[in-house]
Structure formats: structure tokens, C-alpha cells
XYZ file of C-alpha atoms in Angstrom:
744
model
C 0.041 0.035 0.085
C 1.117 3.579 -0.345
C 2.565 5.378 2.683
C 2.542 9.047 2.393
C 5.973 10.694 3.931
C 6.863 14.274 3.691
C 10.328 15.502 3.632
C 11.905 18.674 4.625
C 15.614 19.976 4.453
C 17.819 20.292 7.430
C 21.271 21.864 7.544
C 24.029 19.580 8.647
C 27.655 20.540 9.256
C 26.677 24.314 8.888
C 24.271 23.397 5.914
C 27.146 22.093 3.903
C 25.243 19.042 3.380
C 21.591 18.912 2.753
C 20.045 15.559 3.643
C 16.246 14.457 3.203
C 14.537 14.157 6.606
C 11.275 12.555 7.445
C 8.893 14.640 9.606
C 6.939 13.803 12.704
C 3.955 12.640 10.221
C 2.950 8.997 11.213
C 2.866 6.166 8.951
C -0.471 4.575 8.669
C -1.006 0.793 9.631
C -0.771 -1.573 6.877
C -4.149 -3.137 5.635
C -3.205 -6.785 5.672
C -4.722 -8.993 2.925
C -4.926 -9.325 0.000
C -2.238 -7.008 -0.993
C 0.453 -7.712 1.231
C -0.288 -10.904 2.991
C 0.570 -10.018 6.541
C 3.894 -8.381 5.586
C 4.286 -5.520 7.940
C 6.222 -2.814 9.291
C 7.854 -3.930 12.576
C 6.177 -1.015 14.419
C 2.792 -2.692 13.646
C 3.596 -5.696 15.665
C 1.558 -5.418 18.732
C -1.786 -5.377 17.002
C -1.063 -8.165 14.811
C 0.608 -11.196 16.702
C -0.525 -13.840 19.313
C 2.753 -13.313 21.228
C 3.937 -9.812 21.182
C 6.834 -10.516 23.600
C 8.504 -13.032 21.707
C 7.955 -11.287 18.390
C 9.595 -8.398 20.033
C 12.597 -10.355 20.974
C 13.235 -11.267 17.515
C 12.783 -7.628 16.264
C 15.236 -6.420 18.929
C 17.822 -9.101 17.966
C 17.533 -8.516 14.047
C 20.193 -6.111 12.816
C 21.395 -4.592 9.333
C 24.634 -4.852 8.143
C 25.934 -1.920 5.968
C 28.984 -0.782 4.245
C 30.612 2.224 6.005
C 29.896 4.653 3.452
C 26.174 4.196 4.262
C 26.688 6.282 7.555
C 28.200 9.488 8.293
C 29.344 10.803 11.662
C 27.760 13.983 13.292
C 29.437 16.568 15.461
C 27.647 15.246 18.665
C 28.927 11.642 17.944
C 25.659 10.320 16.412
C 25.476 9.080 12.735
C 23.256 10.104 9.977
C 22.286 7.599 7.593
C 22.301 8.037 3.932
C 18.829 7.353 2.494
C 16.543 7.966 -0.508
C 12.830 7.364 -0.951
C 11.704 4.013 -2.072
C 10.494 5.055 -5.387
C 12.814 2.819 -7.568
C 14.556 -0.386 -7.045
C 17.313 -2.248 -8.980
C 16.805 -0.244 -12.132
C 12.802 -0.575 -11.821
C 10.525 2.518 -11.461
C 7.935 1.577 -8.743
C 4.340 2.155 -8.825
C 2.909 4.074 -6.125
C 0.770 1.069 -5.279
C 3.881 -0.814 -4.346
C 4.254 -1.890 -0.604
C 6.239 0.474 1.426
C 6.406 3.070 -1.441
C 7.905 6.157 -0.487
C 9.617 5.114 2.696
C 13.436 5.870 3.220
C 15.692 3.184 2.063
C 19.454 3.285 3.030
C 21.469 4.284 -0.095
C 23.125 1.505 -1.980
C 26.833 2.231 -2.072
C 27.583 -0.890 -4.374
C 28.700 -3.106 -1.432
C 26.571 -5.811 -0.434
C 24.697 -5.041 2.791
C 22.334 -7.693 4.247
C 20.329 -8.516 7.309
C 21.464 -10.639 10.488
C 20.670 -11.429 14.008
C 22.388 -11.383 17.326
C 23.404 -14.677 18.560
C 25.496 -13.621 21.578
C 26.174 -10.261 23.020
C 29.358 -9.869 20.709
C 28.296 -12.089 17.542
C 25.764 -11.743 14.711
C 24.839 -14.267 12.195
C 24.006 -13.541 8.371
C 24.559 -15.258 5.056
C 27.694 -14.579 2.968
C 26.413 -16.153 -0.385
C 30.313 -16.497 -1.485
C 33.367 -17.849 0.351
C 35.299 -14.575 -0.356
C 32.647 -12.251 1.218
C 34.580 -10.224 3.948
C 32.598 -7.940 6.136
C 35.517 -6.660 8.321
C 34.816 -2.987 9.033
C 31.047 -3.018 8.029
C 28.615 -1.336 10.394
C 25.908 -3.190 12.212
C 22.926 -1.309 12.982
C 20.533 -2.229 15.881
C 17.119 -0.886 16.146
C 17.081 0.666 12.616
C 13.033 0.387 12.662
C 10.113 2.890 12.949
C 8.499 3.473 16.258
C 5.120 2.645 17.383
C 2.519 5.025 18.401
C -0.353 3.942 20.975
C -2.956 4.294 18.081
C -1.189 1.932 15.760
C 0.376 4.225 13.570
C 4.301 4.450 13.226
C 6.725 7.354 13.568
C 9.457 7.081 10.718
C 12.963 6.623 12.064
C 15.012 9.810 12.363
C 18.045 9.080 9.882
C 19.929 12.170 10.930
C 20.407 11.322 14.432
C 21.112 7.622 14.774
C 22.388 6.871 18.093
C 26.068 5.737 18.370
C 25.108 3.176 21.089
C 23.062 1.132 18.403
C 26.024 0.997 16.002
C 28.804 -1.639 15.962
C 31.663 -2.489 13.809
C 32.785 -5.946 12.720
C 36.232 -6.987 13.757
C 36.369 -10.466 12.613
C 34.319 -13.100 11.238
C 34.090 -17.044 10.119
C 32.291 -17.919 6.848
C 30.967 -21.265 6.918
C 31.092 -21.849 3.095
C 34.855 -22.890 2.878
C 34.136 -25.501 5.523
C 30.990 -26.778 3.815
C 28.811 -25.692 6.772
C 26.182 -23.893 4.595
C 25.543 -20.513 3.684
C 26.293 -18.793 7.025
C 28.776 -16.432 8.639
C 29.172 -15.415 12.243
C 30.607 -12.029 12.545
C 32.274 -10.744 16.018
C 31.667 -7.201 17.005
C 34.032 -4.493 18.048
C 32.058 -4.000 21.452
C 29.374 -6.246 23.070
C 25.730 -5.552 22.956
C 24.375 -5.834 26.439
C 21.010 -4.079 26.221
C 19.297 -6.501 23.717
C 18.308 -10.162 23.492
C 20.029 -12.594 21.434
C 18.460 -15.422 19.606
C 18.773 -18.959 20.260
C 19.665 -21.139 17.022
C 18.740 -24.636 16.515
C 21.327 -27.133 17.126
C 19.244 -30.482 16.972
C 15.709 -31.708 16.101
C 13.415 -29.910 13.633
C 10.443 -27.446 13.501
C 6.898 -29.215 13.583
C 4.264 -28.514 11.097
C 1.703 -25.922 12.454
C 4.545 -23.992 14.455
C 4.163 -20.236 14.134
C 7.019 -18.662 12.195
C 8.158 -15.319 11.240
C 10.784 -13.638 8.957
C 12.318 -10.390 10.157
C 14.648 -8.123 8.313
C 15.546 -5.272 5.977
C 14.181 -5.815 2.488
C 15.375 -3.280 -0.174
C 17.430 -1.632 2.574
C 14.336 -0.443 4.362
C 13.464 -0.242 7.949
C 12.682 -3.494 9.754
C 9.765 -5.463 8.451
C 8.027 -8.647 9.734
C 5.792 -11.347 8.706
C 2.989 -11.779 11.215
C 0.991 -14.978 9.958
C 3.742 -17.471 8.906
C 3.470 -21.117 9.869
C 5.562 -24.090 8.826
C 3.450 -25.927 6.396
C 5.845 -28.825 5.533
C 9.337 -30.308 6.062
C 11.768 -31.273 3.479
C 15.155 -32.839 3.232
C 17.244 -35.601 1.790
C 15.499 -38.459 3.782
C 13.595 -41.217 1.981
C 10.224 -39.659 2.934
C 11.197 -35.839 3.000
C 7.667 -34.836 4.251
C 8.256 -37.091 7.221
C 11.908 -37.314 7.842
C 12.875 -33.891 6.544
C 14.274 -31.243 8.654
C 14.204 -28.039 6.605
C 11.099 -26.074 7.423
C 8.761 -24.723 4.511
C 7.397 -21.561 5.648
C 4.028 -19.701 4.432
C 3.526 -16.966 4.004
C 6.954 -15.091 4.560
C 8.485 -12.514 2.437
C 11.862 -11.862 1.277
C 13.473 -9.896 -1.545
C 16.896 -8.430 -2.244
C 18.795 -7.313 1.032
C 16.469 -9.816 3.159
C 19.598 -12.183 2.902
C 20.648 -13.280 6.490
C 17.126 -12.365 7.970
C 16.214 -14.795 10.837
C 13.337 -17.447 9.897
C 12.335 -17.725 13.501
C 10.204 -20.219 15.144
C 7.952 -18.307 17.629
C 6.448 -21.657 18.702
C 9.733 -22.999 19.929
C 11.933 -19.874 20.389
C 14.497 -21.004 17.775
C 16.110 -19.629 14.540
C 15.577 -22.505 12.108
C 17.693 -20.787 9.300
C 18.994 -17.428 7.958
C 17.389 -16.720 4.781
C 19.450 -16.937 1.459
C 16.777 -16.711 -1.245
C 13.670 -14.750 -2.220
C 10.090 -15.799 -1.077
C 6.638 -14.328 -1.645
C 7.709 -10.591 -2.190
C 7.897 -9.928 -6.030
C 8.332 -6.818 -8.255
C 5.681 -7.258 -10.991
C 5.560 -5.185 -14.051
C 2.489 -2.931 -14.564
C 0.972 -3.983 -17.838
C 0.267 -1.068 -19.908
C 2.301 1.442 -18.087
C 4.431 3.936 -19.835
C 7.025 4.309 -18.894
C 7.183 0.700 -17.453
C 6.560 0.731 -13.720
C 6.609 -2.162 -11.137
C 4.610 -2.759 -8.065
C 6.161 -4.537 -4.977
C 3.564 -7.061 -4.084
C 2.983 -10.373 -2.294
C 2.642 -13.390 -4.644
C 3.488 -16.743 -2.584
C 3.909 -19.744 -4.823
C 4.345 -23.212 -3.277
C 6.935 -22.782 -0.413
C 10.498 -23.909 -0.965
C 13.599 -24.207 1.342
C 15.078 -20.723 2.035
C 18.181 -22.070 3.176
C 19.802 -25.375 4.610
C 19.161 -25.669 8.515
C 21.392 -23.505 10.762
C 22.352 -26.519 12.827
C 25.072 -27.537 10.735
C 26.770 -24.278 11.246
C 25.758 -24.104 15.003
C 28.849 -25.506 16.548
C 30.656 -22.513 15.338
C 28.238 -20.154 17.462
C 28.787 -19.722 21.194
C 26.832 -21.779 23.468
C 25.010 -19.687 26.306
C 21.747 -21.068 27.334
C 20.611 -24.533 28.470
C 20.297 -27.273 25.861
C 18.147 -29.961 25.559
C 18.647 -33.069 23.379
C 17.241 -34.760 21.495
C 14.362 -32.429 20.624
C 12.730 -34.278 17.859
C 11.988 -37.939 17.997
C 9.671 -40.164 15.679
C 8.966 -43.378 17.484
C 7.259 -46.121 15.397
C 5.573 -49.210 16.647
C 2.624 -51.703 16.660
C 0.165 -52.593 19.290
C 1.604 -56.110 19.306
C 5.224 -55.381 19.571
C 5.402 -51.944 21.226
C 7.526 -48.921 20.144
C 10.897 -49.421 18.482
C 12.334 -47.008 20.889
C 10.505 -47.741 24.153
C 12.721 -45.383 26.369
C 14.477 -42.180 25.135
C 17.219 -40.631 27.327
C 17.228 -36.945 27.301
C 20.204 -34.820 28.481
C 20.340 -31.182 29.604
C 23.387 -29.485 29.458
C 24.582 -26.181 30.885
C 27.462 -24.565 28.851
C 30.797 -24.140 30.191
C 31.463 -20.899 31.971
C 32.529 -18.101 29.842
C 32.259 -14.284 29.452
C 28.325 -14.624 28.689
C 27.606 -18.067 29.972
C 26.189 -18.057 33.377
C 27.774 -19.710 36.296
C 24.679 -21.816 36.736
C 21.347 -22.262 34.964
C 17.803 -22.861 36.874
C 15.787 -25.445 35.081
C 12.253 -26.905 35.260
C 11.009 -30.071 33.640
C 7.165 -30.132 32.986
C 5.600 -33.298 31.916
C 2.096 -33.117 30.207
C -0.916 -34.582 31.768
C -1.444 -38.210 30.410
C -3.971 -38.819 27.593
C -6.013 -41.856 28.641
C -6.324 -44.498 26.300
C -3.817 -43.314 23.795
C 0.127 -43.597 23.494
C 1.922 -41.374 25.830
C 5.066 -40.296 27.454
C 5.960 -41.293 31.147
C 8.975 -40.018 32.988
C 10.917 -42.964 34.295
C 13.858 -41.454 36.059
C 13.961 -40.300 39.823
C 15.453 -36.811 38.793
C 14.593 -33.331 40.419
C 11.900 -31.637 38.116
C 13.207 -28.288 39.211
C 16.809 -27.341 40.041
C 20.039 -25.671 38.972
C 22.901 -26.895 36.828
C 26.458 -25.558 37.346
C 28.175 -24.373 34.251
C 29.701 -27.385 32.456
C 27.487 -30.020 33.938
C 24.685 -31.981 32.684
C 21.640 -34.025 33.831
C 20.006 -37.116 32.067
C 16.623 -38.636 32.565
C 14.688 -41.445 30.794
C 11.228 -40.908 29.193
C 9.139 -44.011 28.136
C 6.695 -44.242 25.212
C 3.739 -46.255 26.358
C 1.630 -48.198 24.161
C -1.826 -49.129 25.449
C -3.189 -52.861 24.688
C -4.973 -53.007 21.251
C -4.202 -49.476 20.279
C -5.516 -48.781 16.836
C -3.259 -47.184 14.085
C -2.598 -43.499 14.185
C -0.065 -40.669 14.854
C 0.008 -39.108 18.294
C 2.039 -35.985 18.803
C 3.266 -35.593 22.411
C 5.392 -33.004 24.125
C 6.989 -31.941 27.398
C 8.565 -28.700 28.331
C 12.121 -27.973 29.630
C 12.461 -24.416 30.795
C 15.564 -22.469 31.153
C 14.497 -20.120 34.001
C 17.770 -18.241 33.873
C 17.507 -16.848 30.232
C 13.637 -17.098 30.042
C 13.575 -19.699 27.219
C 11.693 -22.941 26.779
C 12.394 -26.304 25.017
C 9.152 -27.754 23.753
C 10.424 -31.551 23.443
C 8.454 -33.512 20.812
C 7.868 -36.973 20.296
C 5.722 -38.325 17.283
C 4.360 -41.700 18.215
C 3.358 -43.616 15.189
C 1.384 -46.806 15.576
C 1.095 -49.307 12.630
C 1.320 -46.486 9.938
C 2.354 -47.397 6.208
C 4.939 -45.354 4.558
C 6.415 -46.357 1.323
C 7.806 -45.163 -1.850
C 8.012 -46.084 -5.391
C 9.706 -45.661 -8.531
C 8.038 -43.317 -10.777
C 9.875 -43.681 -14.284
C 7.665 -44.145 -17.160
C 7.361 -47.858 -18.116
C 7.740 -47.995 -21.855
C 6.235 -51.318 -23.038
C 7.335 -52.493 -26.604
C 6.085 -55.311 -28.729
C 5.502 -56.264 -32.523
C 5.510 -60.151 -32.207
C 2.118 -61.438 -31.043
C 1.295 -62.632 -28.547
C 3.177 -59.709 -26.594
C 5.582 -60.982 -24.003
C 7.060 -57.647 -22.921
C 7.474 -56.658 -19.290
C 8.980 -54.024 -17.267
C 9.537 -53.772 -13.381
C 9.555 -51.126 -10.886
C 10.283 -51.256 -7.036
C 8.158 -50.533 -3.859
C 9.928 -49.647 -0.820
C 8.580 -50.000 2.860
C 10.170 -47.103 4.737
C 9.065 -48.113 8.005
C 10.541 -50.856 10.406
C 6.928 -52.909 10.358
C 5.628 -54.857 7.524
C 3.336 -53.148 5.023
C 0.381 -54.056 3.100
C 0.547 -52.347 -0.234
C -2.103 -52.278 -3.084
C -1.115 -52.174 -6.570
C -3.958 -51.663 -9.160
C -4.165 -50.707 -12.793
C -6.513 -48.567 -14.558
C -6.523 -50.517 -17.692
C -7.152 -54.033 -18.490
C -4.423 -54.459 -21.344
C -1.767 -54.610 -18.299
C -1.020 -57.372 -16.078
C 0.544 -57.104 -12.478
C 2.974 -59.876 -11.463
C 1.395 -61.886 -14.266
C -2.110 -61.503 -13.068
C -4.737 -60.156 -15.454
C -8.055 -58.199 -14.450
C -10.984 -60.577 -13.678
C -14.121 -60.401 -15.904
C -12.324 -57.851 -18.095
C -11.572 -55.654 -15.391
C -8.363 -53.998 -14.551
C -5.963 -55.919 -12.308
C -4.872 -55.460 -8.903
C -3.170 -57.249 -6.167
C -2.022 -56.600 -2.447
C 1.646 -57.118 -1.674
C 3.100 -57.607 1.881
C 6.447 -56.048 2.175
C 8.709 -56.657 5.109
C 10.105 -54.174 7.564
C 12.332 -51.665 5.580
C 12.392 -54.099 2.700
C 11.457 -53.637 -0.858
C 9.308 -55.454 -3.327
C 9.800 -55.675 -7.316
C 6.551 -55.440 -9.256
C 6.528 -56.746 -12.698
C 4.130 -55.305 -15.394
C 3.170 -57.034 -18.545
C 0.781 -56.866 -21.366
C -2.450 -58.953 -20.994
C -3.876 -60.923 -24.045
C -6.390 -58.077 -24.547
C -3.513 -55.924 -25.548
C -3.487 -57.815 -28.921
C -6.828 -55.901 -29.849
C -5.134 -52.506 -29.275
C -4.748 -50.191 -32.238
C -1.444 -50.553 -34.085
C 1.028 -47.653 -34.147
C -0.886 -45.721 -31.598
C 0.418 -44.927 -28.083
C -1.735 -46.236 -25.351
C -1.315 -45.109 -21.727
C -2.200 -46.716 -18.627
C -1.290 -45.969 -14.821
C -0.319 -48.362 -12.050
C -1.572 -46.974 -8.577
C 0.450 -47.881 -5.563
C -1.440 -47.252 -2.266
C -1.556 -48.389 1.222
C -4.135 -51.243 1.768
C -5.652 -49.495 4.613
C -6.002 -45.701 3.708
C -6.685 -44.934 7.546
C -3.382 -46.141 8.317
C -1.235 -44.831 5.454
C 0.679 -41.861 5.736
C 2.151 -41.829 1.861
C -0.227 -40.269 -0.759
C -0.899 -42.678 -3.477
C 1.793 -42.983 -6.215
C 1.052 -43.182 -9.806
C 3.475 -45.132 -12.192
C 2.760 -44.159 -15.803
C 2.771 -47.066 -18.506
C 2.923 -46.367 -22.187
C 2.596 -49.025 -25.157
C 2.566 -48.330 -28.975
C 1.957 -51.836 -30.334
C 3.662 -52.609 -33.461
C 6.551 -50.449 -32.717
C 9.816 -51.530 -31.135
C 12.626 -49.073 -30.186
C 16.051 -50.109 -29.257
C 18.816 -47.692 -27.738
C 22.390 -48.644 -27.291
C 25.075 -46.615 -25.634
C 28.524 -46.389 -27.659
C 30.402 -43.636 -25.764
C 33.319 -43.641 -28.117
C 34.673 -41.303 -30.829
C 34.852 -41.939 -34.602
C 38.520 -43.139 -35.170
C 40.173 -40.362 -37.518
C 40.255 -41.034 -41.423
C 43.226 -43.600 -42.285
C 44.171 -46.099 -44.965
C 42.726 -48.685 -44.627
C 39.609 -47.355 -43.026
C 39.045 -47.990 -39.322
C 35.168 -47.434 -38.754
C 33.402 -47.320 -35.570
C 30.881 -50.304 -35.251
C 28.229 -51.120 -32.965
C 25.451 -53.658 -32.602
C 21.973 -54.076 -31.390
C 20.316 -57.578 -30.991
C 16.599 -58.002 -31.708
C 15.209 -61.086 -30.118
C 11.425 -60.774 -31.452
C 10.810 -62.316 -34.659
C 8.772 -60.175 -36.928
C 8.497 -59.058 -40.562
C 10.166 -55.361 -40.789
C 7.642 -52.955 -42.259
C 9.648 -49.929 -41.650
C 13.011 -49.069 -39.751
C 14.417 -45.776 -38.580
C 17.976 -45.473 -37.543
C 19.762 -42.573 -35.682
C 22.910 -41.698 -33.875
C 23.868 -39.224 -31.385
C 27.173 -37.412 -30.993
C 28.412 -34.422 -28.963
C 28.038 -31.040 -30.656
C 31.460 -30.376 -32.519
C 32.771 -27.383 -30.792
C 35.274 -26.409 -33.332
C 32.907 -26.405 -36.169
C 30.738 -23.316 -36.918
C 28.237 -25.684 -38.485
C 27.916 -29.267 -37.217
C 26.913 -30.550 -40.541
C 30.611 -30.600 -41.384
C 30.843 -33.805 -39.949
C 28.381 -35.264 -42.602
C 30.504 -33.900 -45.345
C 33.381 -36.015 -43.979
C 31.709 -39.240 -43.017
C 29.858 -42.400 -44.295
C 27.122 -44.281 -42.108
C 26.134 -47.772 -42.988
C 23.733 -50.488 -41.505
C 23.796 -54.286 -41.739
C 20.612 -56.435 -41.291
C 20.799 -59.895 -39.523
C 21.568 -62.807 -42.379
C 23.171 -60.251 -44.820
C 26.752 -59.628 -45.499
C 26.113 -56.589 -47.570
C 25.932 -52.901 -45.996
C 23.000 -50.562 -46.610
C 24.152 -47.064 -46.947
C 22.333 -44.570 -44.774
C 24.630 -41.642 -45.579
C 27.588 -41.131 -48.009
C 29.498 -37.996 -48.349
C 30.259 -38.934 -51.880
C 26.632 -40.020 -52.998
C 24.287 -37.813 -50.878
C 22.903 -34.617 -51.872
C 24.655 -31.389 -51.033
C 23.729 -29.785 -47.752
C 21.829 -26.889 -49.774
C 18.124 -27.450 -49.486
C 15.657 -26.559 -51.988
C 13.543 -23.540 -51.457
C 11.093 -23.949 -48.586
C 12.806 -27.186 -47.250
C 14.425 -27.047 -43.725
C 18.253 -27.566 -43.929
C 18.257 -29.757 -41.186
C 15.910 -32.098 -42.493
C 17.695 -32.054 -45.787
C 21.070 -32.793 -44.361
C 19.697 -35.549 -42.076
C 20.855 -33.430 -39.221
C 18.997 -31.795 -35.934
C 20.036 -30.689 -32.759
C 18.823 -33.355 -30.166
C 16.475 -32.740 -27.300
C 17.750 -33.767 -23.948
C 16.071 -37.213 -23.836
C 17.451 -38.145 -27.303
C 21.042 -37.181 -25.781
C 20.629 -39.427 -22.748
C 22.238 -42.790 -23.007
C 23.095 -44.820 -19.995
C 26.455 -44.023 -18.750
C 26.839 -41.006 -21.285
C 27.369 -38.647 -18.435
C 25.681 -35.080 -18.643
C 22.782 -35.412 -20.803
C 22.373 -31.556 -20.995
C 25.364 -30.928 -22.954
C 24.717 -30.208 -26.403
C 24.241 -32.900 -28.840
C 23.377 -33.642 -32.577
C 21.312 -36.436 -33.944
C 21.657 -37.958 -37.516
C 18.324 -39.667 -38.707
C 17.593 -41.871 -41.621
C 14.322 -43.585 -42.313
C 11.722 -41.282 -41.276
C 9.667 -39.156 -43.864
C 11.960 -36.193 -43.920
C 15.155 -38.179 -44.042
C 14.795 -41.119 -46.267
C 17.803 -43.272 -46.729
C 19.926 -42.969 -49.966
C 17.809 -44.217 -52.816
C 20.495 -46.243 -54.374
C 23.878 -48.049 -53.985
C 26.938 -46.735 -55.397
C 28.037 -48.805 -58.512
C 30.595 -51.402 -57.676
C 30.257 -51.250 -54.154
C 28.223 -54.481 -53.544
C 25.894 -52.872 -51.065
C 22.347 -53.678 -50.343
C 19.604 -50.951 -51.053
C 17.990 -49.673 -47.638
C 14.699 -50.696 -49.050
C 15.652 -54.445 -49.205
C 15.127 -54.732 -45.381
C 11.340 -54.715 -46.127
C 9.636 -58.024 -45.357
C 12.838 -59.391 -44.018
C 13.080 -60.969 -40.579
C 13.956 -58.819 -37.536
C 15.562 -61.542 -35.201
C 19.424 -61.257 -35.078
C 22.233 -58.859 -34.797
C 21.918 -55.387 -36.485
C 25.172 -53.600 -36.887
C 26.015 -49.891 -37.743
C 29.240 -48.506 -38.863
C 30.737 -45.027 -39.103
C 33.653 -43.960 -41.076
C 35.853 -40.775 -41.319
C 36.519 -40.351 -44.958
C 38.710 -37.047 -44.822
C 42.170 -36.990 -43.705
C 43.032 -34.189 -41.246
C 39.391 -32.893 -41.185
C 37.754 -31.943 -38.077
C 40.194 -31.053 -35.321
C 38.106 -33.077 -32.795
C 36.481 -36.280 -33.724
C 32.872 -36.558 -32.800
C 32.347 -38.531 -29.668
C 29.446 -40.981 -30.279
C 27.097 -41.345 -27.321
C 24.766 -43.811 -28.777
C 22.523 -45.160 -31.573
C 18.764 -46.110 -32.018
C 16.643 -48.486 -33.953
C 13.046 -48.028 -34.260
C 10.913 -50.731 -36.104
C 7.456 -51.011 -37.265
C 6.495 -54.601 -38.122
C 3.915 -57.401 -38.626
C 3.381 -60.972 -37.522
C 6.150 -63.351 -37.259
C 8.387 -63.589 -40.312
C 9.517 -66.906 -41.995
C 11.501 -65.360 -44.712
């Protein structure tokens, strides 16, 4: 929304330098949805959050790191901040409808400023983005935010008199990128900050879905902004089931744009920084259609949430320990009513950090167990430990908690927590156990199953795997939506689609074979038919994994073979030393049509890759024949100058390969440029006749011949000292169309 801000000129250094100064006019509160999606100024916090005390902690601890040229020193020792109205950004002219339009933004001096947050009285954390980022000498601004008035409006910050007590200088730092600890940097300050809270960073465990979360920072170098309605909506990570086993929180809605980097993504429910933001989210500059000159509007546009950085816990060992630590914080406990939980007892440990300048000599604690839930799985304290007491610095306390399974417990997921309070620092750990009873969690291959077949009855099969991801057996239903496929050799009953239920052992896998039923013989030839194999839990009420669909495609009467080669064509020599490759066809059908192709790496030292065609010959030999069929011959082929209206690539048999065409097993990076030469399709017919005296076999002679046996192709370089780099052949392909069994 538009914020009206008036400016006056005020003298500085005897009016030598005139700076824009914001008057006392208040900024009206933001209106909320739908324009900004709860993205607000920090001064609006009190009226828009459930826990203003915790939100204020994050606001007070968040900082802005700026290059020294952004500040100037006043005679009284305070600083003036060089700012300009937020009416354009990064070369874009902004529409007055832009959120935060007209507010003062710190002038960008060319060096990368960013947000950050206090993690100890003398340390702040941010994101460096590059291993070489050196923030030594940068200024750190505390409390660079608009002030709140009782009526909910905001007083703009006085940028002409920023207190020196709210400015520090970075003396030294440690960058996490060179040590593979993530996009994190801890900077140490010239003097400690003793009048502001610092934030606790997560060292173990993970957020839970539903946790309240906020992102606080200085987007576009503005005064401090906050998100007031963010929640953890999911987890992701590298585990087999990221949505269950992941540790990277997915937050929605939270907003970040340039200079938000380093902002804390703070878990208000659990009082932890989950990560420091390294990428954009929700905040976008959208072009205004039809505007002349072109303007942009800063607005909220939240797509599906993604990770904003890796979790900070990997970098956390480089951050000073000050407060009480509890471990573990997150446990998923799996079991069945018959066998109980896999981890019936969990040992928890409270640790008071060793004494230091900022770690207390002792930490007072209190353990608060939740009231039991009758008739459901629950947690029970086993150890005889004092529930309230004090831990001296450098000491620890361990205690056991049991996960209790009631008799005959039905399947389900039960979330349980108890609380450990750090009374010295006013912080709490909500220790979480997810008690999972007889739940089915699985994964399955999702690659398209390409069925092939010409010879009838069709006997082609393809396989895929289903993996049980839990330490209890799983019942998995596998079903098809078409009756022309079989599942593990079983066809559908009464003409219906097949289905079966598999029992997969704990943490085991099952291989499923998909075949072609008798009814597949009635499918239309040369037409691609599609089916889907649905993998689901046999009991939906006890299944956590969403159904998985495995696609199946079948084009009857057509058969494709792909064979990797991964070798260069030998240079021209006397006698010739061609590159040869073979494909074996086991089906016995009469060939109606064949298309051949080969793929080679784009020739980097050639302006036009068809140069290779002017130097090469390409031949094919069918089973049972000693003669070679010419597909391309530099001496007999037409010149690469197409007739009017004919595409050169079609005339020259050459076209740039798409990614899938480049991809042969073991061929490495399929995204590298490749070229494909094709013969046999309508645009690229093979050579019409054999050269006299060569004893070759015309390509058309393959028609009506049997397919079974070894098909061989060979490529020859015919020009001495031609291309400086011999083309590397990735692989070759034969695609057949055929009819019934052949007896020729």
C-alpha cells in the first residue's frame, strides 16, 4: 500500500550537506490481505501477533549490516544515515501502489549489505553467499526501525540522528562456506551489545508442522519488516520420505527480496532460529501492464513454499553456547500394538554450557511433563530426577522417558510434548515425540514404463520397485486403470483392470512386474496407449504416504532399441578403421519400416555441425546379410543446400537433439549439446540407391525381412586431417514397425 511521507531539508555541518529528513508525520498501519499477505512494518507488531513478547525479542535482535559509506558521523557523535525514497529499486521504477512505497531506504553504495541477527552479546549471524565475502569493517545497526504510537500508527525513524550506542563494527568473522557448513557467517563485533536479547539457534531436532514462524529483516534496505502470519506448512530434506523425515522447514507466508539475505526465519512456537534466509520468497516486483514508462509494483505473490536455506544446525557448532540445551528435541517413535514401540525408552540430556564471559555460572531449570492422555500412546518420566533445580556451568543432567503403548491400540499418529524451561534466560524447549502406530509409509519408482512389442502374443515386461520405509511390515495395494496390462502376471478378472495386495517386510523392497495381457493384442497398431499403475496403502486410514501413480505407455507394432556407444569415431586412415556398434533383436517379426539414428556431442570447433556429414559415411547391416545398406555417404548424398522451403536440418539429415535423445546410460551429462543424425523417417529418407561397384544392399531391401538377430552400424571418417576433434558418439537407436512373425 502507499505510505505518505513528507520531507524537509535540514542543515548539517553548517548546511554544507543537505539531507532528506522525514518529519513527524505518522505512517498509517498496513491493511493486511490481499495486497501484502501480512507483510508489515515492525512498528505494527503489537496489534497483529499472538505473542508480542516473543516477536519483540526477534525484532530487537535483528540487525542490518551496511557498508561504512552508508553512514556519516555527526558532531555530537551520532550518525546520519544516507537514504533516499523507495520509489525505484534495482533499475525498476516503482508504482505508488507498491508496498512500502515512499519510505526511506538506505542508499546502496555498491557493497553487499544484508540483514542478520544477534546470537550472543558480541556475535551476529548472516549469509555470505560466497566464500570470499569479507565483512570486516562493516557497520552493524541495531534498532533501525520505525517507532510505534499508541494508536497503531508508526513514526518514521530519524535518519539524521541515529544513536552511536546502536552501531557496532565487525572486527572478525568466520565464513561457513569454505568449511562446507552452509551459507552462514558469524561476525564478531567491536563491542558487546548488552541491552538487547540474542536469539537461540537450533542445534538439534526440527520444526513441527503448524509452528508459528516469522521472517524479520531489512528488505530493499528499508527499516525493519516482519511477517505476522507465517506457519511451518511442511518439512523437506534428503531422507527417503522428506515430508516425514525432513528437517528443513517450509514456511508460508513469509516475504523476502534483495537485502533480506541473512534475515532470521524464527520459530515463535519453539524460540529457535531455524535458518538464515538466502533466497527470495513471496515478495515480487510485478511489471504493471500497459504502464508508460514501465513501472513495477512490489507485492505479495506466494507460490508453493521452498527451502530458504539449509538448516542452521550444521553451522551451529561455530556459534557460542550460552543457554541451556536439551537433546534430543525431536523423536519419531514407531511401533505396533503387538510389539510396542521400536524405541520404548529415550534418554534426554540437559547441558549447561561451560563458563564463559556470557555463559552464566549456573542455569536454573524446570521439567514439566504433560498430563497423560487416557487410552492413547503417551510419554512417562521414568527417572527419579529433580523436576526443578540448578545446573552448574559445564555440567549435565540425564533422565529417561518411556513411550507407553496401550493394549490393542489402533493405528494412528499421536503428537506428544513435554517442556524444559531455562529459567535463567527465560527460554523453553518443547520436546517433541511423534508416536506412530502401525502406519504405512512407502515409496515407489516413478519412471515411465515403456512397453514394447511387435511379435504377438506380446511378451514384453517392465519392472519397478516399492520400498517400505518403516520398521514394520506393510500391506501395499497395486492396481491398474487399464485391462491390457498385467501385474505380476495376473490379469484383471471379468475383463476388469488387475490389482493385487503385496506384503512387504520391515524396511524391505518388492519388485513389481508389469506385463501385457491377452487383450493388448486388440489395441490399435502404431498408436500410443497409456495406463497408470496406482500404488497405495491397503488401509487408507493407516497410510501416511499419498498414492503414487506409475505411468505406462505402449505403442503396439513399434519397437525401439537404444544402445550406448560412448566412443569417438576413429580418424580417417588407410585402410579405413570405422566405428561399429550392434543391437540384438530377439523378437521375430517382419520389418515394415525401420528408422536409424545416432547421437554425437556437438562439434565445438565447427561453425556448423553438418561439417561432420561432409566427411563421413554411415551404414547399416541387417541380420543374415553380408552387405551394407548406405544411410549416408558423403560421396553420394545430396549437397547440404536445401531446395526453397525445405529446412536445412531435414535435408541434411541432421538436427539438434533434445535432452532425452542425448541421454544414453552412462553417457554422463545429458544436458550437454548434442546432435542427432536420422535416416528412415519421412523427412530423412535413406539414400535411394547403392553406388556402383560397392556390392551394397539398398536400404529398401530390409522390408519384409526378419528382424531377429544382430543389427550392426558403422561410421567412418573419410577425410584425412578434417575436423580437429573427432565426434564423440553417445549412442545409436533403431525403431521398427513390423507385423506378424516372419518366416523369410
